[in-house]
Each structure stands twice: as structure tokens, then as C-alpha cells.
Amino acid sequence: MIRRNMKKLILLFFLTTFSVCGFGQINTKSQMQKLQFAEMAIRELYVDTVNEQQLVEDAIRGMIEKLDPHSAYTSPKQTQSLNEPLEGSFEGIGIQFNMAEDTLLIIQPVNNGPSEKVGIMAGDRIVSVDGKNIAGVKMPRENIMKMLRGKKGTKVKLGIVRRGIKDMLTFTVTRDKIPLKTLEAAYMIKPGVGYIRIGSFGAKTYDEFMTAADSLKKHGMKDIIIDLQENGGGYLQSAVEIADEFLQNHDLIVYTQGRRQDRHEYRAHSKGLMKSGKVVVLVNEYSASAAEILTGAIQDQDRGEVVGRRTFGKGLVQRPISFNDGSMMRLTVAHYYTPSGRCIQKPYKKGDSSSYAEDIEKRFKHGELYSADSIHFDNSLKYYTIRKHRTVYGGGGIMPDYFVPLDTTQYTRFHRMLVARGVIINANLKYTDNHRKELKQRYNTFADFKKNYVVPQSLIDDVVKDAEKLKIKPKDKAELQSSIPMIKLQIKALIARDLWDMSEYFEIINEQSDIVKKALTLF
């Protein structure tokens, strides 16, 4: 009772101190005092109990929502989840998995990781974790991941069901640091030409890139295709370090500038190991941020050519501001500019995040994704490359040197629905699980598989049947026939991924990529 009365006295003190026009009207000395006072008044006087932590978080989010689309606040849990892919590792048991019919199916154990070391194999099913059943109970994927992950050195007991073995197997796995790779594929796409696909830019992307490049050079790589399609960005420094390998000493890579931040330049040094040979960069409408920085540097410095479709247009610099509880605010403090002076950021209206999020859909409806003629640039947005003085345009994103339209005949409505509902992936998981041993015995090498494997019609029939159960049907026979080649290609690529790795997946999927095909004509 005494404590409650003391709180009321303090509150009354604040009310009388700040009031100038009568009880309850506040004239605070600063806007910050006003905010603090509002929080205290709600906490002490509101009719119901309030969560003070949630109250403060909601206030921060409310302020940020009125700013640009990329400033954001994340809770401690969200911050950890967002940082993991960028940091390059996490602590866990080391498996690639997917959920097949409410059961965790291991696609591949991480090479030399904790699970592989104890004998866990691709195709195994994890049915229990530390004695708790996780199969057939519709447990959320996030909860399962939480159970499998843990601090390095801790142990977890897994119940495993393995095809061909009647009894459940038990493995005790000691958790360890598990690398998270941002480089998705690297292989020789044709004699003398290497292909490297970067999925995102994390803390170790540069090291991964250089390891892959060194390996490809040993296989005769003189020219290179850098695939940044669907690359949403990440660490600026990783993109800068990779660009540095291709540019001449002191070449400008990117610069940042903001209202309270002076111009800061990132330039190349003399250490670059890939200053000769042809470079082609692949992009599309989902290539953003750090991917646009690397692309813009290569294009503006006339070091290579860009193939694909206009990039996303994220050119805002966020500064992370950490709070004591592990939460974080990422606040936009500057813009990114390419060497020619183009601002990468596309236009936006403050506080209108919904329209910003719908930009890609608007591009599709406007026709930009499948017709270069629908893209018009204002002369005020004209810039020139550094060495050859070629015309490039600002206004948001990087426009490629060679535009490749989205093939709407290849990616039919029926196919898009199959992908969205996971029908193709689930059919592949079941098929690979049932035929893994047979496929491994029949195809000793990936080269043999790539040349000779043909997706059976029975598997296509299963895809169509599974789709019907979800009420997904083609409009007519013509749409079904148009969809089948892409369905077969994806299934073959997914099987290759499950039997080998992601490089083999992209080696197959790229055979029908119009953007990759166009890039190859430039060599």
C-alpha cells in the first residue's frame, strides 16, 4: 500500500510540475519527456494492467513505421534469428532437412558435421528428440529447430528411423558450430568459363567466393559468371571485398552519404586477383542491396556486363543500434551511390510500406518483367559509366545491359501454384526417399546422372494427383503440357541436390534459364 501511494505521489508531482493550463495538461520541456511521461501515465493510471516492455516496443515500432521501409525494430529473438545467416554459423547438429508428411526427413548431413560423425545418413527420419516424439504430432518447424539447436558441446539424443531397418536407432549427437554457406553453387559452366552463385552476403562470403574461384581457376577458368539472382543482400563489406578483386587500384566501388553522415567512399586496392578475363553478372527483380552494390560497381567501372532484369532498388544504409536486452533497431542513416553517382534506392513514400512491398507485383502488371519496351527513363536520371561513358540510368535499382524477359509460357499459372503449395518438393522428397539406394547404385557420378536420368511419367502423374487433392488443376490440357517440361527439370534438379549438393542442382536448373543462356552468348 505504501509503495502504491508513493507511485501516485510521484505521478502527481510530475502532473503538477509539467501542468501550465490546468490539471492534466502537459507542457513538457522536450518531446522525449513527453514520450516518457505518456508511458508512465499509461503504466500507472490505465484501467487494466499493461506490459511495460511491450508498451515501449510498440512505441518504437510506431515511430519507425512512419520512416522509410527498411528502418526496423526487432525483438531479442528476432534479432538472433536475423543475424545467424549473416554471421556464417550457428550451433546445432548439422543437417539439411525438410518436413515430409509431418516427419523430419534428413536430406543431407553437413559434411564432417556432428550428425555425420555419429553415422546419421541422408534419408534418415528423426522421430524423437531427447525422448520427446516429434513425428506425426504436427509440431511447428520452429519448435523442432529449437530442440535440435543448442550450445556447442551439449548433447542431444535422437531417435532415428532408417529405411530397411525394423527397429528405431538411437544416436547421441554432440552439438557443434555449423557453417552457414552463402555461396550456393560453383562449377565450370563451359570450357574456360566458371559460374559462381551467391545467395546472400554474410561475414564469410568473401572467403567462400575466393575458395571457389581458386578451385575453378585450377579447372581452367579464365572468365566468370557471377549469379546474383534472388540475392537479397547482406553485409556491405563482403560485396566490397569481392568487387575489389575485379577492379583496378583506387577504383571507386560505392559511396554512402546522408543528412548527418558525410560522404564515405569504398575503393579498390591493388591486391585484386581477378583483374583480367570477362565478367558477366546475372540479376533479377529480387537482387537487392549488397547485390546491387557489386553489380553497380562492375557496370559503372566498365569491368563487366549485366544480364537479366532491373534489380529491386534497395539503396538505404542501416546502422544497427543494439539495446541491453538483445533487441535491435536498424535505422537508415544514408543512401548508397554507385561509382557514376546513381542512387540505388527506388522511390518510396514515408510511412507507406504496403505500396513499397507491392512494387514487384506492380512491375509485373505494368509489363516490365516481360517487356523492355515498357521501361521508360527520364533524361534527368541519365548517368555515364567511368571508362567507356556508356549511358546508364538511376531512379532505383540497376538496369542490366542485356534485358531478359520473364518467360510466362515456361512458368505457367499451374506451375506457380504447384511451387507455392510445395507440391513439387513434396513429390520429390517421397520419390528420392523411396529410390535413393537404387539411384546411387545406378548413377555412380553426377555427370552420368545429368546425361542419362529421365524423370519417369509416374512421378509426373503423382504430382498431378497430389495437386488435385489440394484443388490445384491446370486450366486445360495445353497448360498442363506447357508446365511439364519445367516440372521435370525442377524434379531432376532436386534429386541431384539430394544425392549430391546445390552446385549440381543449379548445373541442371541453369540449362533452361534464359538469363544464363543469354550470358553464355557473350563469351
Short mmCIF file of C-alpha atoms in Angstrom, two decimals, residues 199-380:
data_model
loop_
_atom_site.label_atom_id
_atom_site.label_comp_id
_atom_site.label_asym_id
_atom_site.label_seq_id
_atom_site.Cartn_x
_atom_site.Cartn_y
_atom_site.Cartn_z
CA GLY A 199 22.74 -16.50 -52.29
CA SER A 200 23.43 -13.64 -49.85
CA PHE A 201 26.34 -11.65 -48.45
CA GLY A 202 27.41 -12.79 -44.99
CA ALA A 203 30.53 -12.45 -42.87
CA LYS A 204 32.31 -15.31 -44.68
CA THR A 205 31.03 -14.80 -48.24
CA TYR A 206 34.31 -13.31 -49.48
CA ASP A 207 36.30 -16.31 -48.18
CA GLU A 208 33.80 -18.74 -49.74
CA PHE A 209 33.97 -16.85 -53.04
CA MET A 210 37.78 -16.86 -53.17
CA THR A 211 37.95 -20.58 -52.30
CA ALA A 212 35.51 -21.35 -55.13
CA ALA A 213 37.33 -19.04 -57.58
CA ASP A 214 40.71 -20.62 -56.78
CA SER A 215 39.24 -24.08 -57.35
CA LEU A 216 37.68 -23.08 -60.68
CA LYS A 217 40.92 -21.49 -61.82
CA LYS A 218 42.60 -24.86 -61.35
CA HIS A 219 39.96 -26.25 -63.71
CA GLY A 220 40.81 -23.69 -66.38
CA MET A 221 38.57 -20.72 -65.52
CA LYS A 222 39.55 -17.55 -67.37
CA ASP A 223 36.14 -15.82 -67.49
CA ILE A 224 33.35 -15.81 -64.90
CA ILE A 225 29.59 -15.57 -64.48
CA ILE A 226 28.53 -14.21 -61.07
CA ASP A 227 24.90 -15.12 -60.41
CA LEU A 228 23.16 -12.72 -58.00
CA GLN A 229 19.57 -13.62 -58.89
CA GLU A 230 17.32 -13.67 -55.78
CA ASN A 231 20.26 -12.36 -53.71
CA GLY A 232 18.63 -10.03 -51.17
CA GLY A 233 21.91 -8.54 -49.94
CA GLY A 234 23.53 -8.64 -46.50
CA TYR A 235 26.92 -7.32 -45.40
CA LEU A 236 28.21 -4.36 -47.43
CA GLN A 237 31.84 -5.23 -46.66
CA SER A 238 31.58 -8.67 -48.28
CA ALA A 239 30.25 -7.17 -51.52
CA VAL A 240 33.01 -4.53 -51.46
CA GLU A 241 35.74 -7.15 -50.93
CA ILE A 242 34.52 -9.23 -53.88
CA ALA A 243 34.26 -6.15 -56.13
CA ASP A 244 37.81 -5.26 -55.09
CA GLU A 245 39.10 -8.48 -56.69
CA PHE A 246 37.90 -7.36 -60.14
CA LEU A 247 38.75 -3.63 -60.16
CA GLN A 248 41.91 -1.60 -60.59
CA ASN A 249 43.72 0.08 -57.71
CA HIS A 250 41.78 3.06 -56.30
CA ASP A 251 38.66 2.42 -58.44
CA LEU A 252 35.55 3.64 -56.62
CA ILE A 253 33.26 0.75 -55.63
CA VAL A 254 30.44 2.55 -53.79
CA TYR A 255 29.93 5.58 -51.57
CA THR A 256 27.41 6.46 -48.87
CA GLN A 257 26.03 9.84 -47.86
CA GLY A 258 23.26 11.03 -45.55
CA ARG A 259 21.88 14.07 -43.72
CA ARG A 260 24.16 13.51 -40.72
CA GLN A 261 26.74 11.33 -42.46
CA ASP A 262 29.43 12.79 -44.71
CA ARG A 263 30.33 11.09 -47.96
CA HIS A 264 32.23 7.88 -47.26
CA GLU A 265 33.94 6.10 -50.15
CA TYR A 266 34.91 2.46 -50.60
CA ARG A 267 37.71 1.99 -53.13
CA ALA A 268 39.59 -0.94 -54.62
CA HIS A 269 43.16 -1.83 -53.70
CA SER A 270 45.98 -3.36 -55.71
CA LYS A 271 45.53 -6.86 -54.27
CA GLY A 272 42.84 -7.98 -56.79
CA LEU A 273 43.39 -11.48 -58.17
CA MET A 274 40.74 -11.37 -60.93
CA LYS A 275 41.56 -8.21 -62.83
CA SER A 276 41.62 -9.94 -66.23
CA GLY A 277 39.07 -12.06 -68.05
CA LYS A 278 35.45 -11.35 -68.96
CA VAL A 279 32.86 -10.82 -66.21
CA VAL A 280 29.09 -11.19 -66.56
CA VAL A 281 26.76 -10.52 -63.62
CA LEU A 282 23.24 -12.04 -63.53
CA VAL A 283 20.44 -10.20 -61.71
CA ASN A 284 16.66 -10.07 -61.48
CA GLU A 285 13.95 -8.15 -59.65
CA TYR A 286 14.85 -9.81 -56.32
CA SER A 287 18.56 -8.84 -56.40
CA ALA A 288 18.94 -6.14 -53.75
CA SER A 289 21.22 -4.09 -51.51
CA ALA A 290 24.74 -5.56 -51.39
CA ALA A 291 23.99 -7.48 -54.62
CA GLU A 292 23.21 -4.14 -56.29
CA ILE A 293 26.41 -2.61 -54.91
CA LEU A 294 28.56 -5.34 -56.51
CA THR A 295 26.55 -5.15 -59.76
CA GLY A 296 26.69 -1.35 -59.91
CA ALA A 297 30.47 -1.31 -59.34
CA ILE A 298 31.13 -3.84 -62.11
CA GLN A 299 28.82 -1.99 -64.53
CA ASP A 300 29.86 1.60 -63.76
CA GLN A 301 33.57 0.79 -63.90
CA ASP A 302 33.02 -0.97 -67.26
CA ARG A 303 34.57 -4.12 -65.80
CA GLY A 304 31.78 -6.41 -66.99
CA GLU A 305 28.27 -6.70 -68.37
CA VAL A 306 24.99 -7.18 -66.54
CA VAL A 307 22.30 -9.59 -67.78
CA GLY A 308 18.73 -10.04 -66.53
CA ARG A 309 16.04 -7.67 -65.27
CA ARG A 310 16.05 -4.44 -63.25
CA THR A 311 17.09 -5.07 -59.66
CA PHE A 312 14.97 -4.42 -56.56
CA GLY A 313 16.29 -0.94 -55.71
CA LYS A 314 17.34 -1.07 -52.02
CA GLY A 315 19.93 1.62 -51.52
CA LEU A 316 19.42 2.67 -47.92
CA VAL A 317 22.17 2.22 -45.31
CA GLN A 318 21.02 0.88 -41.93
CA ARG A 319 23.02 1.40 -38.76
CA PRO A 320 22.33 -1.26 -36.11
CA ILE A 321 21.57 0.19 -32.67
CA SER A 322 21.60 -2.51 -30.01
CA PHE A 323 19.69 -2.44 -26.72
CA ASN A 324 20.73 -4.11 -23.48
CA ASP A 325 18.03 -6.80 -23.72
CA GLY A 326 19.36 -8.07 -27.08
CA SER A 327 16.80 -6.25 -29.20
CA MET A 328 17.94 -4.01 -32.03
CA MET A 329 16.87 -1.02 -34.07
CA ARG A 330 18.18 -0.79 -37.63
CA LEU A 331 17.99 2.88 -38.50
CA THR A 332 18.53 4.25 -42.00
CA VAL A 333 21.33 6.83 -41.90
CA ALA A 334 22.45 7.24 -45.54
CA HIS A 335 22.00 6.28 -49.20
CA TYR A 336 24.19 4.05 -51.37
CA TYR A 337 25.54 5.52 -54.61
CA THR A 338 27.26 3.67 -57.48
CA PRO A 339 30.58 4.99 -58.88
CA SER A 340 28.76 7.03 -61.57
CA GLY A 341 26.70 8.76 -58.85
CA ARG A 342 23.46 6.80 -59.23
CA CYS A 343 21.34 6.38 -56.11
CA ILE A 344 20.38 2.71 -55.90
CA GLN A 345 17.24 3.32 -53.80
CA LYS A 346 13.92 3.31 -55.65
CA PRO A 347 11.35 5.98 -54.71
CA TYR A 348 9.14 5.44 -51.65
CA LYS A 349 6.64 7.35 -49.55
CA LYS A 350 7.41 7.59 -45.84
CA GLY A 351 5.04 5.50 -43.76
CA ASP A 352 3.60 3.67 -46.78
CA SER A 353 5.28 0.28 -46.54
CA SER A 354 2.41 -1.60 -48.20
CA SER A 355 2.79 0.15 -51.58
CA TYR A 356 6.55 -0.35 -51.37
CA ALA A 357 6.12 -4.07 -50.71
CA GLU A 358 3.81 -4.39 -53.74
CA ASP A 359 6.33 -2.85 -56.15
CA ILE A 360 7.34 -6.16 -57.77
CA GLU A 361 3.68 -7.06 -58.36
CA LYS A 362 3.19 -3.62 -59.95
CA ARG A 363 6.15 -4.23 -62.24
CA PHE A 364 4.57 -7.50 -63.34
CA LYS A 365 1.19 -5.88 -64.04
CA HIS A 366 2.85 -2.97 -65.82
CA GLY A 367 4.68 -5.39 -68.08
CA GLU A 368 8.22 -4.51 -67.05
CA LEU A 369 9.21 -8.08 -66.22
CA TYR A 370 8.47 -9.39 -69.71
CA SER A 371 8.96 -6.39 -71.99
CA ALA A 372 11.88 -3.96 -72.10
CA ASP A 373 9.73 -1.54 -74.11
CA SER A 374 7.56 -0.90 -71.04
CA ILE A 375 10.54 0.61 -69.15
CA HIS A 376 10.96 4.35 -69.63
CA PHE A 377 13.63 6.53 -68.00
CA ASP A 378 13.58 10.29 -67.56
CA ASN A 379 16.57 12.11 -69.05
CA SER A 380 17.24 13.65 -65.65
#
